[in-house]
PDB file of C-alpha atoms in Angstrom:
ATOM      1  CA  MET H   1    -158.487-104.717  43.989  1.00 58.00           C
ATOM      2  CA  LYS H   2    -158.648-103.978  40.249  1.00 61.00           C
ATOM      3  CA  LYS H   3    -154.905-103.220  40.216  1.00 58.00           C
ATOM      4  CA  THR H   4    -154.128-106.564  41.889  1.00 62.00           C
ATOM      5  CA  ILE H   5    -156.223-108.464  39.339  1.00 59.00           C
ATOM      6  CA  LEU H   6    -154.603-106.504  36.486  1.00 50.00           C
ATOM      7  CA  ILE H   7    -151.092-107.256  37.790  1.00 56.00           C
ATOM      8  CA  ALA H   8    -151.917-110.956  38.263  1.00 51.00           C
ATOM      9  CA  ALA H   9    -153.379-111.167  34.754  1.00 51.00           C
ATOM     10  CA  THR H  10    -150.323-109.440  33.278  1.00 57.00           C
ATOM     11  CA  LEU H  11    -147.936-111.812  35.091  1.00 50.00           C
ATOM     12  CA  ALA H  12    -149.965-114.839  33.949  1.00 51.00           C
ATOM     13  CA  ALA H  13    -149.887-113.618  30.341  1.00 50.00           C
ATOM     14  CA  LEU H  14    -146.121-113.115  30.492  1.00 48.00           C
ATOM     15  CA  LEU H  15    -145.579-116.588  31.965  1.00 48.00           C
ATOM     16  CA  ILE H  16    -147.789-118.223  29.331  1.00 51.00           C
ATOM     17  CA  SER H  17    -145.986-116.432  26.491  1.00 42.00           C
ATOM     18  CA  ASN H  18    -142.601-117.478  27.942  1.00 43.00           C
ATOM     19  CA  VAL H  19    -143.673-121.130  28.136  1.00 45.00           C
ATOM     20  CA  ALA H  20    -145.031-121.011  24.580  1.00 45.00           C
ATOM     21  CA  ALA H  21    -141.754-119.541  23.279  1.00 46.00           C
ATOM     22  CA  ALA H  22    -139.625-122.262  24.881  1.00 61.00           C
ATOM     23  CA  LYS H  23    -138.150-124.742  22.405  1.00 81.00           C
ATOM     24  CA  TYR H  24    -138.193-128.493  22.867  1.00 82.00           C
ATOM     25  CA  SER H  25    -134.387-128.575  22.676  1.00 79.00           C
ATOM     26  CA  ASP H  26    -134.167-126.227  25.666  1.00 85.00           C
ATOM     27  CA  GLU H  27    -136.638-128.384  27.568  1.00 89.00           C
ATOM     28  CA  TYR H  28    -134.634-131.537  26.725  1.00 83.00           C
ATOM     29  CA  LYS H  29    -131.383-129.861  27.836  1.00 82.00           C
ATOM     30  CA  ALA H  30    -132.955-128.922  31.168  1.00 83.00           C
ATOM     31  CA  GLN H  31    -134.252-132.459  31.822  1.00 87.00           C
ATOM     32  CA  HIS H  32    -131.237-134.420  30.517  1.00 84.00           C
ATOM     33  CA  LYS H  33    -128.141-132.309  31.240  1.00 84.00           C
ATOM     34  CA  ARG H  34    -125.721-135.245  31.064  1.00 89.00           C
ATOM     35  CA  GLN H  35    -126.986-136.314  27.630  1.00 88.00           C
ATOM     36  CA  VAL H  36    -126.405-132.992  25.887  1.00 90.00           C
ATOM     37  CA  GLU H  37    -123.039-131.631  24.817  1.00 90.00           C
ATOM     38  CA  VAL H  38    -122.620-128.102  23.484  1.00 90.00           C
ATOM     39  CA  VAL H  39    -119.628-127.711  21.155  1.00 90.00           C
ATOM     40  CA  THR H  40    -118.470-124.326  19.887  1.00 91.00           C
ATOM     41  CA  THR H  41    -115.833-124.053  17.159  1.00 89.00           C
ATOM     42  CA  GLN H  42    -114.403-121.359  14.965  1.00 90.00           C
ATOM     43  CA  LEU H  43    -114.950-121.667  11.234  1.00 85.00           C
ATOM     44  CA  PRO H  44    -112.148-120.846   8.748  1.00 90.00           C
ATOM     45  CA  SER H  45    -114.026-117.606   8.038  1.00 89.00           C
ATOM     46  CA  GLY H  46    -113.528-116.602  11.674  1.00 88.00           C
ATOM     47  CA  GLN H  47    -117.179-117.016  12.610  1.00 87.00           C
ATOM     48  CA  LYS H  48    -118.389-118.935  15.639  1.00 89.00           C
ATOM     49  CA  TYR H  49    -120.349-122.152  15.055  1.00 87.00           C
ATOM     50  CA  THR H  50    -122.207-123.865  17.897  1.00 89.00           C
ATOM     51  CA  ARG H  51    -123.838-127.263  17.766  1.00 90.00           C
ATOM     52  CA  ASP H  52    -125.757-129.229  20.367  1.00 90.00           C
ATOM     53  CA  ILE H  53    -125.215-132.993  20.427  1.00 92.00           C
ATOM     54  CA  PHE H  54    -128.125-134.870  22.002  1.00 93.00           C
ATOM     55  CA  GLU H  55    -127.435-138.460  23.051  1.00 94.00           C
ATOM     56  CA  LEU H  56    -130.966-139.825  22.776  1.00 94.00           C
ATOM     57  CA  PHE H  57    -130.320-143.560  23.118  1.00 94.00           C
ATOM     58  CA  ASP H  58    -127.233-145.499  24.233  1.00 93.00           C
ATOM     59  CA  ARG H  59    -127.575-149.197  25.048  1.00 92.00           C
ATOM     60  CA  GLN H  60    -125.573-152.385  24.956  1.00 90.00           C
ATOM     61  CA  VAL H  61    -127.200-154.938  22.618  1.00 86.00           C
ATOM     62  CA  PRO H  62    -126.173-158.506  21.790  1.00 80.00           C
ATOM     63  CA  GLY H  63    -122.942-158.274  19.853  1.00 81.00           C
ATOM     64  CA  GLY H  64    -122.352-154.551  20.269  1.00 86.00           C
ATOM     65  CA  LYS H  65    -123.643-151.140  21.243  1.00 90.00           C
ATOM     66  CA  ILE H  66    -126.271-148.903  19.604  1.00 92.00           C
ATOM     67  CA  ARG H  67    -126.425-145.132  19.953  1.00 93.00           C
ATOM     68  CA  LEU H  68    -128.904-142.647  18.523  1.00 94.00           C
ATOM     69  CA  LYS H  69    -127.628-139.083  18.430  1.00 94.00           C
ATOM     70  CA  ALA H  70    -128.997-135.823  17.094  1.00 93.00           C
ATOM     71  CA  GLU H  71    -126.729-132.963  16.136  1.00 92.00           C
ATOM     72  CA  VAL H  72    -128.344-129.546  15.915  1.00 88.00           C
ATOM     73  CA  GLY H  73    -126.268-126.680  14.533  1.00 85.00           C
ATOM     74  CA  ARG H  74    -126.968-123.091  15.545  1.00 80.00           C
ATOM     75  CA  PRO H  75    -127.164-121.975  12.771  1.00 79.00           C
ATOM     76  CA  GLY H  76    -126.744-125.034  10.656  1.00 78.00           C
ATOM     77  CA  PRO H  77    -128.044-128.453   9.755  1.00 86.00           C
ATOM     78  CA  ARG H  78    -129.896-130.960  11.889  1.00 88.00           C
ATOM     79  CA  ILE H  79    -128.563-134.501  11.597  1.00 91.00           C
ATOM     80  CA  LEU H  80    -129.852-137.669  13.230  1.00 93.00           C
ATOM     81  CA  TYR H  81    -127.513-140.640  13.138  1.00 92.00           C
ATOM     82  CA  LEU H  82    -127.382-144.187  14.410  1.00 93.00           C
ATOM     83  CA  THR H  83    -124.065-145.648  15.555  1.00 91.00           C
ATOM     84  CA  TYR H  84    -123.288-149.339  15.938  1.00 91.00           C
ATOM     85  CA  ALA H  85    -120.026-150.505  17.531  1.00 89.00           C
ATOM     86  CA  ALA H  86    -118.891-154.087  18.089  1.00 85.00           C
ATOM     87  CA  THR H  87    -115.805-155.760  19.519  1.00 82.00           C
ATOM     88  CA  GLY H  88    -114.672-159.181  18.372  1.00 76.00           C
ATOM     89  CA  LYS H  89    -111.755-161.592  18.324  1.00 66.00           C
ATOM     90  CA  SER H  90    -111.554-162.047  14.575  1.00 69.00           C
ATOM     91  CA  TYR H  91    -110.238-159.697  11.922  1.00 64.00           C
ATOM     92  CA  PRO H  92    -113.119-157.389  10.927  1.00 63.00           C
ATOM     93  CA  THR H  93    -114.586-157.826   7.469  1.00 69.00           C
ATOM     94  CA  GLY H  94    -116.261-154.437   7.523  1.00 71.00           C
ATOM     95  CA  ILE H  95    -119.832-153.454   8.182  1.00 80.00           C
ATOM     96  CA  ASN H  96    -121.274-153.165   4.699  1.00 80.00           C
ATOM     97  CA  GLU H  97    -124.913-152.628   5.493  1.00 86.00           C
ATOM     98  CA  MET H  98    -127.233-151.431   8.242  1.00 89.00           C
ATOM     99  CA  THR H  99    -130.963-152.017   7.770  1.00 92.00           C
ATOM    100  CA  TRP H 100    -134.234-151.774   9.616  1.00 92.00           C
ATOM    101  CA  GLY H 101    -137.289-153.907   9.002  1.00 92.00           C
ATOM    102  CA  ASP H 102    -140.968-153.179   9.380  1.00 90.00           C
ATOM    103  CA  GLY H 103    -142.188-156.770   9.078  1.00 89.00           C
ATOM    104  CA  LYS H 104    -142.763-156.476   5.326  1.00 91.00           C
ATOM    105  CA  GLU H 105    -139.369-155.501   3.918  1.00 91.00           C
ATOM    106  CA  ALA H 106    -135.855-154.403   4.881  1.00 90.00           C
ATOM    107  CA  HIS H 107    -134.946-150.743   4.432  1.00 91.00           C
ATOM    108  CA  LYS H 108    -131.321-149.691   4.017  1.00 91.00           C
ATOM    109  CA  MET H 109    -129.761-146.971   6.129  1.00 91.00           C
ATOM    110  CA  ARG H 110    -127.112-144.813   4.501  1.00 88.00           C
ATOM    111  CA  VAL H 111    -123.805-145.716   6.188  1.00 88.00           C
ATOM    112  CA  PHE H 112    -121.583-142.647   5.862  1.00 86.00           C
ATOM    113  CA  PHE H 113    -118.726-143.698   8.134  1.00 85.00           C
ATOM    114  CA  TYR H 114    -117.054-147.013   8.804  1.00 81.00           C
ATOM    115  CA  ASP H 115    -113.889-147.750  10.738  1.00 84.00           C
ATOM    116  CA  TYR H 116    -112.185-150.549  12.602  1.00 78.00           C
ATOM    117  CA  SER H 117    -109.237-150.599  14.943  1.00 80.00           C
ATOM    118  CA  ARG H 118    -107.115-153.096  16.793  1.00 77.00           C
ATOM    119  CA  ILE H 119    -107.508-152.797  20.550  1.00 75.00           C
ATOM    120  CA  SER H 120    -105.282-155.687  21.636  1.00 74.00           C
ATOM    121  CA  HIS H 121    -103.316-158.588  20.211  1.00 72.00           C
ATOM    122  CA  LYS H 122    -106.460-160.432  19.042  1.00 72.00           C
ATOM    123  CA  ASN H 123    -109.386-158.036  19.554  1.00 75.00           C
ATOM    124  CA  TYR H 124    -110.768-155.564  17.048  1.00 78.00           C
ATOM    125  CA  THR H 125    -113.452-152.907  17.239  1.00 79.00           C
ATOM    126  CA  GLU H 126    -115.771-152.072  14.359  1.00 82.00           C
ATOM    127  CA  LEU H 127    -117.795-148.881  14.091  1.00 84.00           C
ATOM    128  CA  ALA H 128    -120.457-147.859  11.571  1.00 87.00           C
ATOM    129  CA  ILE H 129    -122.527-144.678  11.502  1.00 89.00           C
ATOM    130  CA  ALA H 130    -125.668-144.170   9.382  1.00 91.00           C
ATOM    131  CA  THR H 131    -128.030-141.249   8.938  1.00 90.00           C
ATOM    132  CA  VAL H 132    -131.647-142.042   9.798  1.00 91.00           C
ATOM    133  CA  ASN H 133    -135.099-140.489   9.662  1.00 90.00           C
ATOM    134  CA  PRO H 134    -137.170-140.734  12.869  1.00 90.00           C
ATOM    135  CA  GLU H 135    -140.439-140.713  10.915  1.00 90.00           C
ATOM    136  CA  GLN H 136    -139.413-143.856   9.045  1.00 88.00           C
ATOM    137  CA  LEU H 137    -137.806-145.608  12.017  1.00 89.00           C
ATOM    138  CA  LYS H 138    -140.984-145.383  14.090  1.00 89.00           C
ATOM    139  CA  ASN H 139    -142.304-148.301  11.976  1.00 89.00           C
ATOM    140  CA  ALA H 140    -139.213-150.439  12.595  1.00 92.00           C
ATOM    141  CA  ILE H 141    -139.500-153.710  14.475  1.00 93.00           C
ATOM    142  CA  VAL H 142    -135.881-154.822  13.998  1.00 93.00           C
ATOM    143  CA  ILE H 143    -132.480-153.243  13.302  1.00 91.00           C
ATOM    144  CA  SER H 144    -129.865-155.375  11.551  1.00 89.00           C
ATOM    145  CA  VAL H 145    -126.165-155.099  10.778  1.00 87.00           C
ATOM    146  CA  ASP H 146    -124.954-157.103   7.769  1.00 84.00           C
ATOM    147  CA  GLY H 147    -128.159-159.154   7.823  1.00 82.00           C
ATOM    148  CA  ALA H 148    -127.934-160.138  11.506  1.00 85.00           C
ATOM    149  CA  ALA H 149    -130.569-158.696  13.828  1.00 87.00           C
ATOM    150  CA  VAL H 150    -128.907-156.747  16.650  1.00 89.00           C
ATOM    151  CA  PHE H 151    -131.900-154.943  18.174  1.00 90.00           C
ATOM    152  CA  SER H 152    -135.622-155.696  17.974  1.00 90.00           C
ATOM    153  CA  GLU H 153    -138.982-155.019  19.572  1.00 91.00           C
ATOM    154  CA  SER H 154    -138.485-158.011  21.877  1.00 90.00           C
ATOM    155  CA  SER H 155    -135.689-156.133  23.671  1.00 91.00           C
ATOM    156  CA  LYS H 156    -136.442-154.739  27.122  1.00 91.00           C
ATOM    157  CA  HIS H 157    -135.046-151.391  25.896  1.00 92.00           C
ATOM    158  CA  TRP H 158    -137.497-151.082  22.969  1.00 92.00           C
ATOM    159  CA  PRO H 159    -139.911-148.708  24.807  1.00 94.00           C
ATOM    160  CA  GLU H 160    -136.930-146.460  25.596  1.00 94.00           C
ATOM    161  CA  TRP H 161    -135.962-146.626  21.890  1.00 93.00           C
ATOM    162  CA  LYS H 162    -139.471-145.531  20.847  1.00 93.00           C
ATOM    163  CA  ALA H 163    -139.334-142.614  23.307  1.00 93.00           C
ATOM    164  CA  ALA H 164    -135.928-141.607  21.891  1.00 94.00           C
ATOM    165  CA  LEU H 165    -137.413-141.603  18.380  1.00 93.00           C
ATOM    166  CA  GLU H 166    -140.209-139.294  19.566  1.00 93.00           C
ATOM    167  CA  ASP H 167    -137.604-136.939  21.078  1.00 92.00           C
ATOM    168  CA  ALA H 168    -135.637-137.094  17.828  1.00 92.00           C
ATOM    169  CA  LYS H 169    -138.724-136.249  15.791  1.00 92.00           C
ATOM    170  CA  LYS H 170    -139.415-133.197  17.954  1.00 92.00           C
ATOM    171  CA  LEU H 171    -135.773-132.031  17.739  1.00 89.00           C
ATOM    172  CA  MET H 172    -135.588-132.486  13.964  1.00 89.00           C
ATOM    173  CA  ASN H 173    -138.874-130.637  13.354  1.00 87.00           C
ATOM    174  CA  GLU H 174    -138.044-127.734  15.656  1.00 84.00           C
ATOM    175  CA  LYS H 175    -137.632-124.366  13.955  1.00 74.00           C
TER     176      LYS H 175
END
């Protein structure tokens, strides 16, 4: 009887230590297989570099599409970025600014990539990508592109957005 209790206690301790050692990124990968892409490349030095790309939020909004993605390098940096893409019939003027507001003031996001392309005789696509901080964005009530609100707390997808920010915070803070 004592041996059975000892074996059961040992197995329970091993299971608890395994669960405690699991990372949030592994848990997210297991729950959302289709939203995680693992990319492995070879660096010029000949070393292998692997990064996990987590698609945390991807929704159509009035005037375009918003995506929130986290890129986690193993080893390497952790980057969280917001992408906005829009299609229109006029020649694009360029997305100069992406901001988020907290009800008191507008905060600029650092746009590090901008591009546009012609997709047909009259239609163009614009794309802008900005780095963001999930801690700051949790206070946002509106996201704007060139001064026009494209996504706000009145959207039916806002609770999903807040959940994505929580996931992003956990991924960015993971060691």
